[in-house]
Amino acid sequence: MRRRPGIGGLQTAAAARDQYRLVGENVAKIRTDMMKEQLATFRTQLEEFARKHKNDIRKNPAFRSQFHKMCAKVGVDPLASNKGFWAELLGIGDFYYELGVQIVEICLATRPHNGGLINLQELCILLRQRKSDREAVSEDDCLRAISKLKVLGSGFEVISVGKKKLVRSVPTELNKDHNEILELAQAQGFVTVEEVERRLSWTSGRAIDALDTLLDEGLAMIDDGHRDRKRRYWFPCVSSNSTPVADT
Amino acid sequence: MQKLGDFKLPHFFNYPPYFTLQPVRDTREKQVQLWKDLILDYCRTQKIFVIGLEEDFALFSNPVIERSLSHEAREAFLSALVSEGRAEWLDKGHRKCLILWHRVQDWADIIFRFVKDNGLEDSVMTVEEIRSGIESRGTELHGIDRTILMRALRVLEQKGKLAIFKGTSADDEGVKFSM
């Protein structure tokens, strides 16, 4: 718009600015409205999709995982409540609820052996053994069920140690030293005091302290039977299925 | 799963730490429970009645993982069985242990049924016949340890179901059933 000199020109400029601002706000509003509409449409389409593919969602873990991702993108949480459209349509709430109960059972049953820390892989294997005739269970499913379990309070957390994920079902807090030992143990399923000292550059006192705590918490077991006479600390939670290959 | 002959070994048998007596109480309890169950199971399926602690009992070592139970561990697990009434020390030195994978009362019931099943209610048999005679073949009584058999017979004798007497030869005792 061509500027005109003088007061008249100034007023025009101000009016022009106002107009631009209004248009700008309108545009923003239109964009938001459009987005809301798009989102609503998307949600409806998602519901349609869920209806049509209900069986696939129940039976196929990969499909289920993708479905969850789609839901997350539009801000829908099918697990948010056990009632309501999603839960009723898909019965998905029940699926994860049942899974959660089984996870708790397995964790309790294996606790005397592994001290309350179990490898996520092993947990899934044990779950699949129970559900052999029904729907398949993926690690993704386990993680979702566990995140719902956290609501129960103490324990039930997934921690990462090195490349593996461990499910913790006891309130035992693992500090950084413990974590490092667990990570070290992943290679062979066990560590020796000397190995901990050497690989982590710790003093003997620090190594023994950490190992003793892990022993007391039931997360480690001692093994004095090797012919080299060195005590080994084994960690059931990092061995898969606790049937490790013999170390020679 | 690893096998010992026909017998399927449980997973823990291949996990080295289970061959070392665990110092932490809860872990130790779990360990003892597993070993107790394994020993009873194995003895029952292999019909083993006596375990010698210093002998080569198959469960005491696992060559696959190169581990063996120490004498202390062996004694600990067997003592646990003794505490529960599922075993008895045969000597003060705790070198030999009698394994009661059936309790004495269970054996008494088995003998009772055996007598009924074979129509022996009023007959006479030697003790040796009970454990190795034709009728015993295919039953749990076949090859039963004599000490255990005598105990079970005495239980039944106390209830008036039979009478034990010395046979004519020095070797064997006889039993007159009256059920």
XYZ file of C-alpha atoms in Angstrom:
427
model
C 0.000 0.000 0.000
C 1.454 3.191 -0.978
C 2.307 5.433 1.944
C 0.847 8.827 1.851
C 2.631 11.647 3.634
C 1.125 13.561 6.498
C -1.261 12.684 9.370
C -3.694 11.074 7.044
C -0.896 8.852 5.938
C -0.088 7.876 9.517
C -3.674 6.985 10.291
C -3.885 4.867 7.215
C -0.749 3.048 8.220
C -2.156 2.383 11.667
C -5.421 1.168 10.207
C -3.510 -1.014 7.833
C -1.509 -2.538 10.692
C -4.712 -3.274 12.579
C -6.181 -4.897 9.580
C -3.164 -7.083 9.091
C -3.295 -8.069 12.714
C -6.927 -9.049 12.457
C -6.271 -11.049 9.352
C -3.296 -12.618 11.065
C -5.405 -13.659 14.044
C -8.062 -14.941 11.784
C -5.602 -16.976 9.870
C -4.322 -18.472 13.086
C -7.857 -19.230 14.188
C -8.706 -20.729 10.855
C -5.611 -22.863 11.013
C -6.469 -24.076 14.517
C -10.028 -24.776 13.509
C -8.855 -26.646 10.489
C -6.487 -28.645 12.601
C -9.156 -29.452 15.136
C -11.407 -30.572 12.363
C -8.683 -32.641 10.847
C -7.959 -34.188 14.210
C -11.623 -34.975 14.771
C -11.800 -36.562 11.355
C -8.668 -38.483 12.059
C -10.104 -39.749 15.330
C -13.252 -40.884 13.622
C -11.233 -42.641 10.996
C -9.147 -44.257 13.715
C -12.283 -45.517 15.398
C -13.474 -46.924 12.087
C -10.132 -48.540 11.604
C -10.200 -50.057 15.072
C -13.662 -51.421 14.486
C -12.706 -53.010 11.218
C -9.429 -54.463 12.432
C -10.431 -55.435 15.945
C -9.310 -59.020 15.498
C -5.964 -58.123 14.041
C -5.315 -55.760 16.892
C -6.060 -58.451 19.406
C -4.080 -61.182 17.719
C -1.083 -59.523 16.126
C 1.502 -57.842 18.343
C 3.201 -55.947 15.510
C -0.108 -54.638 14.283
C -1.094 -53.739 17.810
C 2.101 -51.806 18.289
C 1.520 -49.790 15.131
C -2.023 -49.127 16.228
C -0.785 -47.719 19.509
C 1.603 -45.438 17.682
C -1.180 -44.131 15.514
C -3.308 -43.512 18.553
C -0.491 -41.689 20.286
C -0.129 -39.372 17.294
C -3.693 -38.221 17.584
C -3.636 -38.083 21.319
C -5.817 -41.097 21.949
C -4.929 -43.514 24.723
C -6.936 -46.699 24.349
C -5.831 -47.778 27.779
C -6.718 -44.580 29.567
C -9.761 -46.019 31.140
C -11.331 -49.399 31.331
C -14.660 -47.920 30.432
C -15.563 -45.824 27.495
C -15.507 -46.359 23.785
C -12.088 -47.852 23.285
C -12.078 -50.295 26.100
C -15.538 -51.518 25.252
C -14.925 -51.779 21.553
C -11.615 -53.494 21.710
C -11.588 -55.021 25.139
C -8.018 -53.844 25.021
C -8.188 -52.655 28.588
C -8.857 -56.220 29.641
C -6.024 -57.570 27.584
C -3.478 -55.332 29.292
C -5.077 -55.754 32.656
C -4.798 -59.530 32.394
C -1.265 -59.188 31.128
C -0.398 -57.002 34.090
C -1.763 -59.592 36.504
C 0.279 -62.330 34.857
C 3.385 -60.200 34.926
C 2.934 -59.644 38.651
C 2.477 -63.380 39.166
C 5.587 -64.242 37.208
C 7.661 -61.630 38.988
C 6.534 -62.905 42.365
C 7.183 -66.513 41.402
C 10.679 -65.829 40.107
C 11.634 -63.442 42.887
C 13.240 -66.106 45.110
C 15.510 -66.967 42.212
C 16.379 -63.550 40.810
C 15.806 -61.203 43.721
C 13.035 -59.247 42.042
C 14.834 -58.279 38.884
C 13.979 -60.104 35.691
C 15.176 -59.801 32.141
C 12.390 -58.404 29.919
C 13.090 -61.080 27.321
C 12.793 -63.839 29.858
C 9.564 -62.321 31.186
C 8.088 -62.349 27.696
C 9.132 -65.942 27.141
C 7.468 -66.982 30.374
C 4.340 -65.016 29.455
C 4.128 -66.652 26.064
C 4.430 -70.074 27.656
C 1.343 -69.284 29.696
C -0.647 -67.924 26.797
C 0.271 -70.501 24.222
C -3.279 -70.988 23.044
C -4.300 -67.369 22.956
C -3.034 -64.078 21.675
C 0.644 -63.432 21.104
C 2.495 -61.117 23.471
C 5.304 -58.790 22.431
C 7.873 -56.890 24.473
C 5.996 -53.742 23.550
C 2.856 -55.197 25.137
C 4.803 -56.034 28.284
C 6.162 -52.520 28.543
C 2.687 -51.051 28.199
C 1.227 -53.376 30.795
C 4.090 -52.564 33.152
C 3.608 -48.833 32.747
C 0.033 -49.368 33.870
C 1.288 -51.436 36.782
C 3.380 -48.560 38.029
C 0.144 -47.156 39.322
C 0.269 -49.920 41.930
C 3.108 -48.135 43.628
C 6.408 -49.476 44.838
C 8.460 -51.429 42.422
C 7.445 -52.327 38.872
C 9.786 -50.329 36.856
C 11.703 -51.057 33.713
C 15.381 -50.216 33.933
C 17.992 -50.319 31.241
C 21.282 -51.979 31.937
C 23.612 -51.929 29.010
C 21.739 -53.308 26.048
C 19.141 -55.114 28.085
C 15.950 -54.090 29.789
C 15.219 -55.445 33.227
C 11.878 -55.389 34.997
C 12.171 -54.516 38.657
C 9.368 -55.662 40.924
C 10.865 -54.798 44.299
C 11.526 -51.394 45.857
C 15.282 -52.028 45.822
C 16.926 -49.012 44.352
C 19.921 -49.765 42.237
C 22.581 -47.114 42.352
C 25.054 -46.395 39.617
C 27.657 -48.797 41.005
C 25.144 -51.647 41.019
C 24.063 -50.820 37.507
C 27.611 -50.919 36.266
C 28.178 -54.321 37.795
C 24.998 -55.647 36.214
C 26.119 -54.339 32.878
C 29.486 -55.995 33.293
C 27.762 -59.245 34.234
C 25.795 -59.328 31.012
C 28.757 -60.684 29.093
C 29.065 -64.000 30.895
C 26.275 -63.935 33.459
C 28.742 -63.442 36.308
C 31.620 -61.269 37.558
C 34.566 -61.734 39.881
C 35.797 -59.127 42.352
C 39.025 -58.835 40.423
C 37.193 -58.284 37.163
C 35.082 -55.517 38.686
C 38.155 -53.819 40.076
C 40.015 -54.074 36.833
C 37.306 -53.190 34.322
C 35.710 -50.394 36.316
C 38.890 -49.185 37.999
C 37.445 -49.458 41.473
C 39.099 -50.189 44.767
C 38.645 -53.623 46.220
C 36.496 -52.149 48.995
C 34.110 -50.480 46.592
C 33.721 -53.617 44.522
C 33.088 -55.871 47.485
C 30.645 -53.409 49.013
C 28.538 -53.251 45.887
C 28.658 -56.984 45.311
C 27.697 -57.729 48.919
C 24.696 -55.429 48.678
C 23.553 -57.125 45.499
C 24.048 -60.471 47.240
C 22.017 -59.380 50.267
C 19.204 -58.114 48.063
C 18.954 -61.532 46.489
C 20.034 -60.243 43.097
C 23.267 -62.219 43.080
C 24.358 -65.732 44.001
C 27.874 -66.871 44.850
C 29.710 -69.665 43.105
C 32.877 -71.041 44.680
C 33.063 -74.150 42.570
C 35.298 -73.163 39.700
C 38.621 -74.915 39.530
C 40.434 -71.577 39.556
C 39.116 -71.079 43.096
C 37.909 -67.545 42.362
C 34.510 -66.636 43.729
C 32.018 -65.763 41.039
C 28.937 -63.616 41.533
C 26.142 -64.748 39.231
C 23.156 -62.592 38.334
C 20.042 -64.551 37.410
C 18.391 -61.427 36.064
C 20.881 -61.008 33.247
C 20.958 -64.633 32.184
C 18.237 -65.633 29.811
C 16.316 -68.595 31.129
C 19.042 -69.146 33.709
C 20.574 -71.906 31.704
C 23.917 -70.384 30.923
C 26.633 -72.151 29.037
C 29.272 -73.463 31.389
C 32.233 -71.143 31.720
C 35.522 -72.907 31.534
C 16.695 -80.104 29.123
C 19.572 -82.189 30.374
C 18.858 -85.761 31.259
C 20.375 -88.294 33.582
C 19.396 -91.519 31.918
C 15.645 -91.173 31.649
C 15.378 -88.530 34.280
C 14.831 -84.901 33.225
C 17.000 -82.560 35.224
C 15.557 -79.218 36.299
C 17.077 -75.962 35.023
C 18.708 -75.008 38.283
C 20.950 -78.075 38.060
C 22.806 -76.348 35.228
C 23.246 -73.035 37.025
C 26.641 -73.090 38.801
C 25.775 -71.055 41.909
C 23.259 -73.665 43.016
C 26.187 -75.960 43.731
C 27.527 -73.534 46.341
C 25.748 -73.161 49.671
C 24.298 -69.651 49.565
C 24.990 -67.371 52.516
C 21.928 -65.135 52.202
C 19.010 -66.647 54.085
C 16.195 -66.231 51.547
C 18.385 -67.396 48.697
C 19.531 -70.354 50.766
C 15.945 -71.363 51.563
C 15.073 -71.379 47.899
C 18.188 -73.381 47.117
C 17.508 -75.981 49.796
C 13.909 -76.368 48.632
C 14.978 -77.003 45.063
C 17.567 -79.574 46.063
C 15.201 -81.354 48.465
C 12.594 -81.742 45.737
C 15.171 -82.908 43.218
C 16.655 -85.516 45.551
C 13.239 -86.958 46.419
C 12.105 -86.968 42.805
C 15.239 -88.618 41.567
C 15.330 -91.263 44.287
C 11.696 -92.102 43.713
C 12.043 -92.572 39.972
C 15.332 -94.458 40.242
C 14.220 -96.416 43.318
C 17.174 -95.308 45.358
C 16.774 -95.800 49.087
C 20.173 -94.978 50.516
C 22.554 -92.152 49.688
C 26.186 -92.330 50.775
C 27.566 -88.821 51.221
C 31.046 -89.753 50.261
C 29.992 -91.843 47.321
C 29.394 -90.925 43.722
C 25.726 -90.070 43.847
C 24.750 -88.792 40.411
C 23.074 -85.624 41.632
C 26.053 -84.467 43.651
C 27.956 -83.275 40.623
C 27.281 -81.951 37.163
C 30.188 -82.538 34.785
C 28.594 -80.343 32.114
C 29.165 -77.234 34.201
C 32.062 -78.726 36.168
C 30.537 -78.247 39.579
C 30.144 -80.543 42.584
C 28.404 -80.177 45.890
C 30.745 -79.841 48.827
C 30.361 -82.272 51.702
C 28.855 -79.457 53.744
C 26.256 -78.778 51.056
C 25.359 -82.441 50.716
C 24.864 -82.711 54.437
C 22.835 -79.502 54.540
C 20.364 -80.662 51.908
C 19.995 -84.155 53.346
C 19.622 -82.768 56.857
C 16.801 -80.628 55.567
C 15.091 -83.771 54.311
C 15.681 -85.428 57.677
C 14.073 -82.466 59.446
C 10.972 -82.931 57.366
C 10.772 -86.636 58.034
C 11.606 -87.514 54.439
C 14.976 -89.070 55.314
C 16.942 -90.562 58.213
C 20.599 -90.736 59.053
C 21.727 -94.324 59.302
C 24.870 -93.492 61.257
C 26.043 -90.893 63.745
C 28.735 -89.706 61.379
C 26.058 -88.708 58.834
C 27.705 -90.692 56.112
C 24.690 -92.674 55.012
C 21.168 -91.426 54.616
C 17.964 -93.414 54.194
C 15.620 -91.654 51.789
C 11.899 -91.877 52.467
C 10.465 -90.758 49.165
C 7.445 -92.576 50.478
C 6.971 -92.061 54.177
C 6.873 -95.209 56.311
C 3.103 -94.816 56.725
C 2.719 -94.615 52.944
C 4.662 -97.841 52.582
C 2.413 -99.453 55.175
C -0.624 -98.429 53.081
C 1.033 -99.831 49.970
C 1.675 -103.170 51.685
C -1.932 -103.249 52.901
C -3.253 -102.737 49.379
C -0.782 -105.250 48.014
C -2.053 -107.896 50.405
C -5.666 -107.160 49.520
C -5.020 -107.017 45.779
C -3.372 -110.420 45.829
C -5.797 -112.117 48.184
C -3.114 -112.740 50.780
C -5.193 -111.691 53.774
C -4.627 -114.856 55.756
C -1.425 -116.151 54.318
C 2.180 -116.316 55.361
C 5.118 -114.892 53.437
C 8.756 -114.315 54.107
C 9.951 -110.750 54.191
C 12.128 -111.489 51.192
C 9.150 -112.771 49.243
C 7.295 -109.547 49.883
C 10.035 -107.521 48.318
C 11.159 -109.840 45.534
C 8.521 -112.519 45.039
C 6.453 -112.926 41.882
C 3.535 -110.911 43.254
C 5.797 -107.970 43.928
C 6.909 -107.636 40.329
C 5.544 -104.502 38.716
C 4.595 -103.017 42.072
C 6.357 -100.375 44.090
C 7.265 -103.003 46.667
C 9.623 -104.703 44.309
C 13.178 -104.095 45.453
C 12.166 -102.018 48.450
C 14.902 -101.459 50.997
C 14.692 -104.016 53.795
C 15.046 -101.502 56.590
C 12.121 -99.508 55.291
C 10.076 -102.629 54.662
C 10.601 -103.826 58.240
C 9.548 -100.445 59.587
C 6.374 -100.463 57.542
C 5.606 -104.009 58.576
C 6.025 -103.067 62.217
C 3.566 -100.209 61.771
C 1.028 -102.697 60.479
C 1.928 -105.126 63.244
C 1.141 -102.465 65.828
C -2.276 -102.120 64.262
C -2.827 -105.829 64.480
C -2.831 -106.373 60.717
C -0.021 -108.865 60.751
C 2.515 -110.635 62.921
C 6.238 -110.833 62.295
C 8.050 -113.959 63.348
C 11.460 -115.495 62.994
C 11.725 -118.051 60.234
C 13.203 -121.517 60.546
C 16.389 -120.536 58.722
C 18.553 -117.892 60.277
C 18.197 -115.731 57.174
C 14.720 -114.614 56.965
C 11.791 -113.432 58.954
C 8.206 -114.283 58.091
C 4.968 -112.422 58.159
C 1.525 -113.789 58.933
C -1.147 -111.478 57.597
C -4.488 -111.134 59.341
C -6.316 -108.396 57.572
